[in-house]
PDB file of C-alpha atoms in Angstrom:
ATOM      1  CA  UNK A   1     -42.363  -9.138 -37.658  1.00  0.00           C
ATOM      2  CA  UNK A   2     -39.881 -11.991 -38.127  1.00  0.00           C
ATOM      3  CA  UNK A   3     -37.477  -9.184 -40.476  1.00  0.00           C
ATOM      4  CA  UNK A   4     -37.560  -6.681 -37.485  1.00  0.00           C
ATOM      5  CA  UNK A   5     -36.596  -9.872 -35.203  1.00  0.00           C
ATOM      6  CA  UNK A   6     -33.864 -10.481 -37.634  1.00  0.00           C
ATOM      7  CA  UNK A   7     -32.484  -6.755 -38.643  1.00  0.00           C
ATOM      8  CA  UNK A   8     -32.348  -6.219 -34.609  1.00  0.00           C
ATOM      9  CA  UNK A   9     -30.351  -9.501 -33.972  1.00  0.00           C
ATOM     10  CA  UNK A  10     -27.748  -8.340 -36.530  1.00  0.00           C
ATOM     11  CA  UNK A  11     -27.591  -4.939 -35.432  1.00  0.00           C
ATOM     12  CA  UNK A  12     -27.132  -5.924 -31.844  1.00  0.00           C
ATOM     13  CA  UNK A  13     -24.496  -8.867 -33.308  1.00  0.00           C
ATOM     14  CA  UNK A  14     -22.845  -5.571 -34.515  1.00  0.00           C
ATOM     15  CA  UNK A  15     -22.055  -3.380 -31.984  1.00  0.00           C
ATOM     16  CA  UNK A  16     -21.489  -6.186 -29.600  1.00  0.00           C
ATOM     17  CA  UNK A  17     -18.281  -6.742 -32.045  1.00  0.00           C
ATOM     18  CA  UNK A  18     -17.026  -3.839 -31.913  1.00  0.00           C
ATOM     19  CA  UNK A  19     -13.573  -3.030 -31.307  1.00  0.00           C
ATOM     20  CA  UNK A  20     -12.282  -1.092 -27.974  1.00  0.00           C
ATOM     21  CA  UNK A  21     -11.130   2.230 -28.508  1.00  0.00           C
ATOM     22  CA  UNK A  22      -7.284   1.414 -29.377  1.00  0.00           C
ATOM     23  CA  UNK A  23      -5.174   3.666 -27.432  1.00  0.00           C
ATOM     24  CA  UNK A  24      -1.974   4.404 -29.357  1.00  0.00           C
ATOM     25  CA  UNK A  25       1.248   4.353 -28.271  1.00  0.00           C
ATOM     26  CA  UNK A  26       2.803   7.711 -28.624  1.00  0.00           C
ATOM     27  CA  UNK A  27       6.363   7.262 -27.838  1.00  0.00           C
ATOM     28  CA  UNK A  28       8.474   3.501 -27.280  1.00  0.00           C
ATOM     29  CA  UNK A  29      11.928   3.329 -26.679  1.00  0.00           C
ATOM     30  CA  UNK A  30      13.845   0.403 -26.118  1.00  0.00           C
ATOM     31  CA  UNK A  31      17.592  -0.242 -25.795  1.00  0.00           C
ATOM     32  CA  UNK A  32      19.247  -3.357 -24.745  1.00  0.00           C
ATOM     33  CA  UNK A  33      19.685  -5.773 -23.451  1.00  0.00           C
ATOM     34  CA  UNK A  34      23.507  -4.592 -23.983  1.00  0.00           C
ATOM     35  CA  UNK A  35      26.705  -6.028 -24.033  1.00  0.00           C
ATOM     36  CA  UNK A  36      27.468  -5.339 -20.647  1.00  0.00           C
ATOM     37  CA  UNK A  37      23.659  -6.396 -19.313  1.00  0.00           C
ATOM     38  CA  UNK A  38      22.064  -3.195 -19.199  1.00  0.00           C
ATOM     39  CA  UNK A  39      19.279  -1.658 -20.736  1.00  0.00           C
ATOM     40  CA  UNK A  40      16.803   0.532 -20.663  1.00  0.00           C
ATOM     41  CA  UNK A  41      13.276   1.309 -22.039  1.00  0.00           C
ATOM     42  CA  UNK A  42      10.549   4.183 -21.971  1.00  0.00           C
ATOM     43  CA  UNK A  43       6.753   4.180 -22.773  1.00  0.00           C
ATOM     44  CA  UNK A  44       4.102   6.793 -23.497  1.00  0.00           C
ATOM     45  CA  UNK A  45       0.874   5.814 -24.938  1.00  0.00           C
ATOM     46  CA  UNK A  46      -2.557   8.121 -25.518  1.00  0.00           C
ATOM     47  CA  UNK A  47      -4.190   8.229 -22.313  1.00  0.00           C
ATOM     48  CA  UNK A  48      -1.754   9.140 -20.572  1.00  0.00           C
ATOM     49  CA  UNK A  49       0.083   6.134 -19.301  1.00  0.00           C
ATOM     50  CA  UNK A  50       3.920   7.051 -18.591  1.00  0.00           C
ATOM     51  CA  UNK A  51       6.406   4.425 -18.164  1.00  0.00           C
ATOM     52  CA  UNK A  52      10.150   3.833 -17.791  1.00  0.00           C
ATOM     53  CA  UNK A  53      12.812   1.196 -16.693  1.00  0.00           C
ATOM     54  CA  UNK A  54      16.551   1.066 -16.766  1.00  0.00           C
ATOM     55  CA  UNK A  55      18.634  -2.143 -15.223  1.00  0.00           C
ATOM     56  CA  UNK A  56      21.517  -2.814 -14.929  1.00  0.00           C
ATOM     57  CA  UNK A  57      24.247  -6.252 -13.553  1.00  0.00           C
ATOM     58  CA  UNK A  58      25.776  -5.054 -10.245  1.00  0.00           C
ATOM     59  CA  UNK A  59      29.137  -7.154  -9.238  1.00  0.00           C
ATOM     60  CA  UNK A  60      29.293  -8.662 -12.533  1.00  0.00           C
ATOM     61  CA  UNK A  61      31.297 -12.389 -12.971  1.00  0.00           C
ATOM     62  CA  UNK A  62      31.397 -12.766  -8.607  1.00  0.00           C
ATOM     63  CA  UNK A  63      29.110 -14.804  -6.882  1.00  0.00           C
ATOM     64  CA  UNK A  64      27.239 -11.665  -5.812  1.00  0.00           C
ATOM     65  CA  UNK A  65      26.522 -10.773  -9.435  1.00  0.00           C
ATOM     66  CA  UNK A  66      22.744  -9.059  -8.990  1.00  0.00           C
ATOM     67  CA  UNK A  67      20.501  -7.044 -11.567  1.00  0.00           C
ATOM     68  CA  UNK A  68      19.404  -3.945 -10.204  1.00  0.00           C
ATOM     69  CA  UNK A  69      16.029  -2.323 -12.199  1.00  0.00           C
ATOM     70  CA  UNK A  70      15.365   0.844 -11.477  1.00  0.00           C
ATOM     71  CA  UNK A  71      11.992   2.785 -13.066  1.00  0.00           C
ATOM     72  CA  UNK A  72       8.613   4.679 -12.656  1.00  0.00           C
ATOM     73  CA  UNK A  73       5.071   4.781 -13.723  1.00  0.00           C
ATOM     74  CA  UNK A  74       2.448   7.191 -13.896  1.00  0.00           C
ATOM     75  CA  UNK A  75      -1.402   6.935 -14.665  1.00  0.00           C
ATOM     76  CA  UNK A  76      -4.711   8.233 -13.677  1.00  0.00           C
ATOM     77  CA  UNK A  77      -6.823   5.708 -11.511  1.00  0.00           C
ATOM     78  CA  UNK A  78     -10.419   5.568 -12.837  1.00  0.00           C
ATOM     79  CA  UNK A  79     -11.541   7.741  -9.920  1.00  0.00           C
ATOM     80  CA  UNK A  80      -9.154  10.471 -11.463  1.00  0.00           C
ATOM     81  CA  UNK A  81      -6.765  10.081  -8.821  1.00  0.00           C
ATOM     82  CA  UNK A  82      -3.454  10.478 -10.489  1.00  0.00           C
ATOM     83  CA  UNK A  83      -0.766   7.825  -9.643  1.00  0.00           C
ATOM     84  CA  UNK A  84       3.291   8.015  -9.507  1.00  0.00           C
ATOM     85  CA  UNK A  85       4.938   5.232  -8.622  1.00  0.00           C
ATOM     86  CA  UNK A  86       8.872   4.915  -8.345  1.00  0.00           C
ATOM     87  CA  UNK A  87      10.588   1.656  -7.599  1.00  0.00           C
ATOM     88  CA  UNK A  88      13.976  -0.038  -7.235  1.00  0.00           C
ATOM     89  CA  UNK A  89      14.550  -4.035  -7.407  1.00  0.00           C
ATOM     90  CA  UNK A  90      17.559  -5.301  -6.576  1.00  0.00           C
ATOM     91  CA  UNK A  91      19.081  -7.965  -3.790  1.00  0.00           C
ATOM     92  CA  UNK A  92      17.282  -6.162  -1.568  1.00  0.00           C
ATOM     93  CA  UNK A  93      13.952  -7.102  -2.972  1.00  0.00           C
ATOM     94  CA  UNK A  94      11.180  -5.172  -4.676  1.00  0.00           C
ATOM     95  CA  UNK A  95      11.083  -1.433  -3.245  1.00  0.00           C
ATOM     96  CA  UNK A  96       7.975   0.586  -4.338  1.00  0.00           C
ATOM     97  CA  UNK A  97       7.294   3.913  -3.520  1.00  0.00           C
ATOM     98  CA  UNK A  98       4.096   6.217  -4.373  1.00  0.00           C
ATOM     99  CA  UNK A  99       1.971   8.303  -2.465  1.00  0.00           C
ATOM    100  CA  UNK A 100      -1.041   5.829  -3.170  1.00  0.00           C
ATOM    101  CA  UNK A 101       0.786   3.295  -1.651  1.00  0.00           C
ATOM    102  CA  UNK A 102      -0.546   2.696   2.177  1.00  0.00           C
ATOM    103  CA  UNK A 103       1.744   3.397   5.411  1.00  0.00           C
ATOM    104  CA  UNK A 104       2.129   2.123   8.322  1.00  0.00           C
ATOM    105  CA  UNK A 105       0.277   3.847  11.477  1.00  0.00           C
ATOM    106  CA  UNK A 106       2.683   5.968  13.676  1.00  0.00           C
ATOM    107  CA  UNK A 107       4.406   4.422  16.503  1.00  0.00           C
ATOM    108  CA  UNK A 108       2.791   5.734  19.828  1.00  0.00           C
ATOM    109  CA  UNK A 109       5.070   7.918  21.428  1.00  0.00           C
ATOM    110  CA  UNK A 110       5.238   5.568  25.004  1.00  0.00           C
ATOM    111  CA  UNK A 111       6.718   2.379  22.664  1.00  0.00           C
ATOM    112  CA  UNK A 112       8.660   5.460  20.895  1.00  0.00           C
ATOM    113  CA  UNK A 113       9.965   6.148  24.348  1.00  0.00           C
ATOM    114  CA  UNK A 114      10.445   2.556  24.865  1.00  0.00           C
ATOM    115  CA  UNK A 115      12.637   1.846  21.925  1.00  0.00           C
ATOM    116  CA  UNK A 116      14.904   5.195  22.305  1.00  0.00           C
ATOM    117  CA  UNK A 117      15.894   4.428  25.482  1.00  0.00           C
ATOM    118  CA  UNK A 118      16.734   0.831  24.852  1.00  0.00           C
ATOM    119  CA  UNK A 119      18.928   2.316  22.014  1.00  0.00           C
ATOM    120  CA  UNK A 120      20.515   4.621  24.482  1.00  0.00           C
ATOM    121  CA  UNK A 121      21.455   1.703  27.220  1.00  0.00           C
ATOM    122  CA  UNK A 122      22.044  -1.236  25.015  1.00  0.00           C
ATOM    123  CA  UNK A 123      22.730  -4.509  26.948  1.00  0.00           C
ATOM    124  CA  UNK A 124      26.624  -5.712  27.383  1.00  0.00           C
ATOM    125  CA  UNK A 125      28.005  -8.767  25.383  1.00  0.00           C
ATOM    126  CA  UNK A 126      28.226 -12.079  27.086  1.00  0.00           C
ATOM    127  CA  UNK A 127      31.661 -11.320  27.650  1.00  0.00           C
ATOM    128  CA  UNK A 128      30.737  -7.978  29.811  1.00  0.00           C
ATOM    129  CA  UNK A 129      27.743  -9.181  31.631  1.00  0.00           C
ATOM    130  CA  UNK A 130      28.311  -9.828  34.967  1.00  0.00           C
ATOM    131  CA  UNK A 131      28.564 -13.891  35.571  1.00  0.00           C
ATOM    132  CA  UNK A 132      25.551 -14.520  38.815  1.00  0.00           C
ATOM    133  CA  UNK A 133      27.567 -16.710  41.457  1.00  0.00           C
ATOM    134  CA  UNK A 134      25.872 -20.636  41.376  1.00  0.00           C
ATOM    135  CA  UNK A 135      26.233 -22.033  45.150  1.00  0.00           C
ATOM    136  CA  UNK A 136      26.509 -25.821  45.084  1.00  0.00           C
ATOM    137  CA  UNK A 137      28.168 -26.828  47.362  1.00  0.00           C
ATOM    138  CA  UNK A 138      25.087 -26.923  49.868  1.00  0.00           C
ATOM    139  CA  UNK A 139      22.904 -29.265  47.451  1.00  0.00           C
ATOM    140  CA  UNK A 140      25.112 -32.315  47.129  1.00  0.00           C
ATOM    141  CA  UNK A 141      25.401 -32.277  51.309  1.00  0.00           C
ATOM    142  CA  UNK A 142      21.391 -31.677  51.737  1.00  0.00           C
ATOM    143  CA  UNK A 143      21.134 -34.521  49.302  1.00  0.00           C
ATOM    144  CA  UNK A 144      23.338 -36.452  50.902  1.00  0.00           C
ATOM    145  CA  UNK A 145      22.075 -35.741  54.018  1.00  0.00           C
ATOM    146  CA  UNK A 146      18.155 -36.837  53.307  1.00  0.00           C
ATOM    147  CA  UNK A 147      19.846 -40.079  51.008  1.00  0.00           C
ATOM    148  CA  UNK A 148      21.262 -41.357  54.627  1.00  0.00           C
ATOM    149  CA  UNK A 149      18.322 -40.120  56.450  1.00  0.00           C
ATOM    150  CA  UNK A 150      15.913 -42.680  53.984  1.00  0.00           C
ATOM    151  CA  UNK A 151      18.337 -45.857  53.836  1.00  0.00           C
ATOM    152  CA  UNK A 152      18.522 -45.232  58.082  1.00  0.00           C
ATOM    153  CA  UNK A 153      14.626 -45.311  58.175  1.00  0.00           C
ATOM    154  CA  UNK A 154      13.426 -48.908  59.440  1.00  0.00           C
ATOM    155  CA  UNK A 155      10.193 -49.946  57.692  1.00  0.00           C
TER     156      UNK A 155
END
């Protein structure tokens, strides 16, 4: 009984160790970084995992010197859904786009209405917009007025 208890520990010990499948890499390229600060590299392994990336230094030696990366990915999601992904990164930030990715609901059309007209009949600068007329003169003499009115007043 004790040798059974043993001989099924190690067994167990066994194929607890074992390895992952290893998924090979079918294709790699990679070239870069160059000279001039670009590059570029590619990616295919065994199930199916595509992936590529080129960059390069926009406005090199000015103060707006910026890398911009450009590259896709593909995969299938373990519900079999297949996924493509294209993206840019530059000074603009990162800038996926996929199918998978989610969207934004529709504007309704009334704010849709909204915002085309306020396009069409923009507001005039400072410079354009009628100035409204201030009257003042009225409110120092009223003030004035009710000032003398109080110091007159015998208590």
């Amino acid at each position: 009984m004790i040798n059974a208890v043993i001989v099924l520990s190690l067994v167990a010990a066994s194929l607890a160790q074992q390895p992952a499948d290893v998924i090979p890499i079918v294709r790699y390229e990679n070239e870069g970084v160059n000279a001039d600060g670009s590059y570029q590299w590619s990616l295919e392994t065994g199930n199916g995992i595509v992936a590529q990336e080129q960059g390069q230094i926009k406005n090199g030696g000015s103060e707006n010197e910026a890398v911009e990366v450009q590259g896709s990915f593909q995969y299938q999601a373990p519900d079999g859904t297949p996924i493509s992904m294209n993206y840019i990164a530059n000074e603009g930030g990162f800038q996926p786009q996929g199918d998978h990715l989610p969207t934004p609901p529709p504007i309704p059309p009334a704010i849709q209405r909204a915002l085309e007209w306020i396009a069409a009949h923009p507001e005039p600068e400072d410079a354009q917009r009628p100035q409204r007329e201030v009257h003042t003169k009225a409110a120092p003499q009223l003030f004035q007025k009710k000032l003398h009115q109080g110091f007159n007043r015998r208590f």
